C-alpha positions in Angstrom: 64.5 -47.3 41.5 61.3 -45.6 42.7 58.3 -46.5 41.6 55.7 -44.1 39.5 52.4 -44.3 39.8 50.4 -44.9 36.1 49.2 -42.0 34.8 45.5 -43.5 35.0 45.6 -44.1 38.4 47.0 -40.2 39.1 44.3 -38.0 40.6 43.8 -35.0 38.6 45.3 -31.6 40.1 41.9 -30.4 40.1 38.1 -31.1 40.4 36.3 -31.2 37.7 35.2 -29.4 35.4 37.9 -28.2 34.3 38.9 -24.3 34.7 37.6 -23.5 31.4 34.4 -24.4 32.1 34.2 -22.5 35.1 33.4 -19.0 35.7 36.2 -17.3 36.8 35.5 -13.6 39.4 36.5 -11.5 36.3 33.3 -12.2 34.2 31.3 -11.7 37.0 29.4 -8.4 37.1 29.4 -6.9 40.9 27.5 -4.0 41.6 30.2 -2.9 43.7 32.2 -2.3 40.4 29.5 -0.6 39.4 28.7 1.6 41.8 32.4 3.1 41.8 32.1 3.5 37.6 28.9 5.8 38.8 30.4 7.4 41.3 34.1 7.8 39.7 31.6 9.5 36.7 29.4 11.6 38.6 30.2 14.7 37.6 29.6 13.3 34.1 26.1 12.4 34.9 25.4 15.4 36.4 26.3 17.6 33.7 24.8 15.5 31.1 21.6 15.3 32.7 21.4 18.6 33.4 22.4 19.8 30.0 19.5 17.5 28.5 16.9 18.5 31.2 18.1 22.4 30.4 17.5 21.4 26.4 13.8 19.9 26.7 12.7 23.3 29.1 14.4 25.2 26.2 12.2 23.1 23.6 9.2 23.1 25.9 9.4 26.9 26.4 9.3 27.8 22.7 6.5 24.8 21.3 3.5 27.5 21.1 0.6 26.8 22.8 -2.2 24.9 21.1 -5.9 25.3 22.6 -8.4 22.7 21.6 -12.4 23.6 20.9 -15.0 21.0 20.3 -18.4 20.6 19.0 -20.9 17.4 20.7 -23.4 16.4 17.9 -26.3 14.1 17.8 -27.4 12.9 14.5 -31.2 13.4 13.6 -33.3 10.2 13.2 -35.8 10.0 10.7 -39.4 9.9 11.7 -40.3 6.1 12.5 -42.9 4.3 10.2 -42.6 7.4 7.8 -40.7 9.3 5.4 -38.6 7.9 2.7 -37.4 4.9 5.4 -40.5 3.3 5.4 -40.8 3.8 1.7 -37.4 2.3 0.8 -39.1 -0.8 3.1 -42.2 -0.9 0.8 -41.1 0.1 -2.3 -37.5 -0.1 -2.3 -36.9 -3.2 -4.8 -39.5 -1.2 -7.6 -37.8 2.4 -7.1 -34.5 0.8 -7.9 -35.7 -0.6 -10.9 -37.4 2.8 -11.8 -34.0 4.7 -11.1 -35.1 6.6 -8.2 -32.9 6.9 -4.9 -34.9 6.7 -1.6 -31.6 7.4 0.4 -31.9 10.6 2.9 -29.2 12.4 3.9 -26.9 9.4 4.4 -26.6 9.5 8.3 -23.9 10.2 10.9 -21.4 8.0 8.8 -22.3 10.2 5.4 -21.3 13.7 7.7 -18.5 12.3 9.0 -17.1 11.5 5.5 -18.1 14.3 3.9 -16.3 16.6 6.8 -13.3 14.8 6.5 -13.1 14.9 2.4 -10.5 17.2 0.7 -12.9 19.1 -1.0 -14.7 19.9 2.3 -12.1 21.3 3.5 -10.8 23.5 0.9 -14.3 25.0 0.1 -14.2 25.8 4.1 -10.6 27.3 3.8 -11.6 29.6 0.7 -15.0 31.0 2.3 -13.3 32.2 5.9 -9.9 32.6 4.2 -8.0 30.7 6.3 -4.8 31.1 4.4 -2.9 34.0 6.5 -4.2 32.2 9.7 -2.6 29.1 8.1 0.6 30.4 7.1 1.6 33.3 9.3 5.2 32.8 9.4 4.5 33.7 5.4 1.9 36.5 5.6 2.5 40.1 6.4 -0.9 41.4 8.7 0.2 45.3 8.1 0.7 45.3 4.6 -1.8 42.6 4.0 0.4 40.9 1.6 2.4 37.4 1.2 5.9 38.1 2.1 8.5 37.0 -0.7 11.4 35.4 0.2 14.5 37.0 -1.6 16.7 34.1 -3.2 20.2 33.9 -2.4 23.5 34.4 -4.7 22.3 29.9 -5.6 18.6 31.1 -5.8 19.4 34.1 -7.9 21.9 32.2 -10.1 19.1 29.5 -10.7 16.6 32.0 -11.4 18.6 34.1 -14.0 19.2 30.3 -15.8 15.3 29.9 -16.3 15.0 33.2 -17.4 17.8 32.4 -19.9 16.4 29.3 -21.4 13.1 29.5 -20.8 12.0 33.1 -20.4 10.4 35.5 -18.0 7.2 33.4 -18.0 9.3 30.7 -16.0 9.6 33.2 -13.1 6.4 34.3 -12.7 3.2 33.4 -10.0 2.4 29.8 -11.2 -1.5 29.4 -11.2 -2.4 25.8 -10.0 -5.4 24.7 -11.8 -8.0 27.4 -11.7 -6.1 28.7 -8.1 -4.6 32.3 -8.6 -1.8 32.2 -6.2 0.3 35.7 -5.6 3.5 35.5 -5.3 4.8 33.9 -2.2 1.3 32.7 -1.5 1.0 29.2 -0.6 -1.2 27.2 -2.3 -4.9 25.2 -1.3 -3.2 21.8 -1.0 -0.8 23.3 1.3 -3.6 24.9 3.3 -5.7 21.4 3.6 -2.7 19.4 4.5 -2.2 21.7 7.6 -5.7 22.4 8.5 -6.7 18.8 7.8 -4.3 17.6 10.7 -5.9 20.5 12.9 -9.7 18.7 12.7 -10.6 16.2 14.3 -13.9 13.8 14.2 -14.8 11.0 16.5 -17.9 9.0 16.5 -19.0 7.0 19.4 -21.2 3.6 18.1 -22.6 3.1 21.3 -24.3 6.7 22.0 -24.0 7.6 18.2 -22.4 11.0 19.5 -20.0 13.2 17.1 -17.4 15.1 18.3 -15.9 17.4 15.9 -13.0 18.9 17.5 -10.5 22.0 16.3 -6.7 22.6 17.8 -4.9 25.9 17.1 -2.6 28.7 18.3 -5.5 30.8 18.2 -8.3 30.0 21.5 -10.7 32.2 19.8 -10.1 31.4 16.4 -10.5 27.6 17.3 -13.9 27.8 18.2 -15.1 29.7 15.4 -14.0 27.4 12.9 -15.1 24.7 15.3 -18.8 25.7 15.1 -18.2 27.0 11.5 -17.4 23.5 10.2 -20.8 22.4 11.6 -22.7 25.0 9.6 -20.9 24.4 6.8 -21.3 20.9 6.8 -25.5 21.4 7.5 -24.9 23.6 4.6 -23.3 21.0 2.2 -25.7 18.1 3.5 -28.7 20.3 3.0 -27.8 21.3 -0.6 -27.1 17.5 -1.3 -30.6 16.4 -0.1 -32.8 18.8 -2.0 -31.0 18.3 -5.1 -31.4 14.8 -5.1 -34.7 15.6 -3.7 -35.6 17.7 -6.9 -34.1 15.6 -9.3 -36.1 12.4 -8.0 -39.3 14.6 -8.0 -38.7 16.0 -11.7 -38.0 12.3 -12.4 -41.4 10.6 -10.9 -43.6 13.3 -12.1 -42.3 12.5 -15.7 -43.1 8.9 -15.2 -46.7 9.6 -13.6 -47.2 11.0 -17.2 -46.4 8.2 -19.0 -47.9 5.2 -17.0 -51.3 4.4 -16.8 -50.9 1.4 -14.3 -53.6 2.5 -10.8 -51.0 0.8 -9.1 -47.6 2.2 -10.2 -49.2 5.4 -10.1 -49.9 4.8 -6.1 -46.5 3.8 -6.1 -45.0 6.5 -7.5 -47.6 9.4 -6.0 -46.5 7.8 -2.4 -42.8 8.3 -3.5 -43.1 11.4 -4.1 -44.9 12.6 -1.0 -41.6 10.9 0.8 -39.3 13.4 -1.7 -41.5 15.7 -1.3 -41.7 15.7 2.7 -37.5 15.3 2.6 -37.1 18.7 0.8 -39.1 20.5 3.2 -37.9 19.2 6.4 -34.0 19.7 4.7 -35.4 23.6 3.6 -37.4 24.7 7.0 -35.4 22.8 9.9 -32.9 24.3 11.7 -31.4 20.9 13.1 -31.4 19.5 9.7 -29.2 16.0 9.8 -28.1 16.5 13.1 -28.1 18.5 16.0 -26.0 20.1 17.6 -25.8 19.6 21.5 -22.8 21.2 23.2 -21.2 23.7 20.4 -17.7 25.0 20.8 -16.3 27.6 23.6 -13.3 29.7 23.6 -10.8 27.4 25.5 -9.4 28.8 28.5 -6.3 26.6 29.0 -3.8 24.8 26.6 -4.6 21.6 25.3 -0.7 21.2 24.9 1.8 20.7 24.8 2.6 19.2 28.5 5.9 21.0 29.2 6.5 19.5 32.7 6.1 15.9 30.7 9.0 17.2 28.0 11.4 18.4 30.7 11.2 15.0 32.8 11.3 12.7 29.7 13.7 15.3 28.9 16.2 14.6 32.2 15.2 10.9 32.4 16.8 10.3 28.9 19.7 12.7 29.8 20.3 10.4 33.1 20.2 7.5 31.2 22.5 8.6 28.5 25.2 9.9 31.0 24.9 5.9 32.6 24.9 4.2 29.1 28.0 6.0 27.9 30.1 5.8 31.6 29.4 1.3 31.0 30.5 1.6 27.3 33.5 3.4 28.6 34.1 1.4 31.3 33.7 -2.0 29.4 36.1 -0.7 26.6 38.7 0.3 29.4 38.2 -3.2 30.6 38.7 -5.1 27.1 41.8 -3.2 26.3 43.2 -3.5 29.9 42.7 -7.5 29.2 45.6 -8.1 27.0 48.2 -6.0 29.2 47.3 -7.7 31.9 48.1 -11.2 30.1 51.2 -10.1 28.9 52.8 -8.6 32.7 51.7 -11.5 34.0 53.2 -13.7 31.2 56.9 -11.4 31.5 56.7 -12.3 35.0 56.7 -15.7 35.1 
């Protein structure tokens, strides 16, 4: 009878640890394998890549041009130990309490603001009328007219409903607050919402520079609104400063009448020189708030876009597609190979 070795005693078949727990050549990733997928799909790449590099020069051709015009400004410092500065530092606490504003023109941050608002803007669209430059996809330069765009058999069904139900008023040019519009005329909140993406105002807080800059299809047109913006906005800021300016002065000179204090008269007498001093540098200067030290030029070359940038990105990504999809492909051939495998090898034995 032959003896058996216990089963404890038994070295195992094989060193641990066990199979399972050890990585086997078919989960390992070779770049061999890889390389063949890429070359196997080269034709693939090829013609993806240059399809997408052939898409971004047809893209890059037809973005228009956009030229960009900009204005340098330095803002105007008061006088030092004078004006209405030195009497906010002397008087300011009693002018409050009187109801008089000392405040000038409200500095680089105040023009910045006030070039940015909506109502700005929209002021500076209606004066130069902007809107055809704005819009003209929509606007008609022989006939000098907004074109209309004719509804189709939807439109047309839709409008002959309103007219049904509600009447031929329903149809007509809709008027936007006090804003006239003709038909097919877009309206001024279209205009700023375009033209407001157009400007463009940086401050620098270490020089205290402005640059105020303009982008456009139109080289010329860009600099003329560039250096218009700046006159407008001397303009505004002037008119802001001598109406306050008047109104303080009205105001003082009706509270010299009715105070007999020496002192409150000094008070107020100085106050008023300060007003009075404000309203006729913001009525004579011509550099009024700030001034202006390298206005805008027509631009000579594009500002964008960068069309050799679009059709490189443009084949990059294209290259990179073509790869991702062949390894998808390739990994899904693999996964569904897997269980054929298993079974021919299970038939087999």
């Amino acid at each position: 009878m032959e003896e058996r070795t216990p089963y404890a005693l038994t070295p195992p078949p094989y060193p641990y640890p066990p199979p399972y727990m050890v990585a086997t050549d078919e989960d390992e990733i070779s770049l061999y394998e890889l390389w063949l997928v890429i070359w196997r799909g080269k034709w693939f790449i090829i013609f993806i890549t240059l399809l997408a590099t052939i898409v971004a020069a047809t893209v890059a051709i037809k973005l228009p041009n956009i030229y960009r015009a900009e204005v340098v400004l330095e803002p105007v410092e008061e006088e030092k130990g004078g004006g209405l500065a030195a009497l906010a530092g002397q008087f300011g606490g009693l002018a409050s309490l009187a109801g008089v504003d000392l405040g000038g023109s409200g500095g680089s941050a105040h023009a910045t603001n006030v070039l940015q608002t909506r109502q700005f803007m929209v002021q500076f669209i209606e004066d130069n009328q902007l809107k055809p430059h704005l819009f003209p996809e929509h606007w008609d330069s022989e006939q000098q007219q907004w074109l209309v765009k004719e509804p189709g058999v939807i439109g047309q069904g839709i409008v002959a409903l309103k007219v049904a139900l509600m009447g031929e008023e329903s149809v007509k040019p809709v008027n936007v607050g006090s804003e006239s519009l003709a038909e097919g005329e877009p309206t001024l909140q279209q205009s700023y919402e375009i033209f407001a993406k157009w400007v463009q105002v940086n401050e620098d807080k270490k020089s205290g520079l402005i640059r105020v800059a303009v982008e456009g299809e139109d080289p010329r047109l860009t600099a003329v609104w560039a250096n218009g913006l700046i006159d407008k906005l001397r303009e505004v800021l002037r008119e802001e400063t001598m109406t306050r300016a008047r109104e303080n002065i009205s105001y003082l000179e009706q509270e010299l009448a009715r105070t007999t204090i020496e002192e409150s008269r000094q008070m107020l007498f100085s106050l008023m020189r300060g007003h009075i001093k404000n309203l006729t540098l913001a009525s004579a200067s011509d550099n009024f708030a700030f001034q202006v030290i390298d206005p805008a030029v027509i631009p000579e070359k594009k500002s964008k876009p960068k069309r050799s940038l679009i059709v490189v990105l443009g084949t990059m990504l294209g290259g990179m597609a073509a790869l991702f999809i062949l390894f998808i492909r390739n990994a899904v051939r693999n996964i569904r190979a897997k269980p054929k495998e298993a079974l021919t090898d299970a038939e087999s034995s």
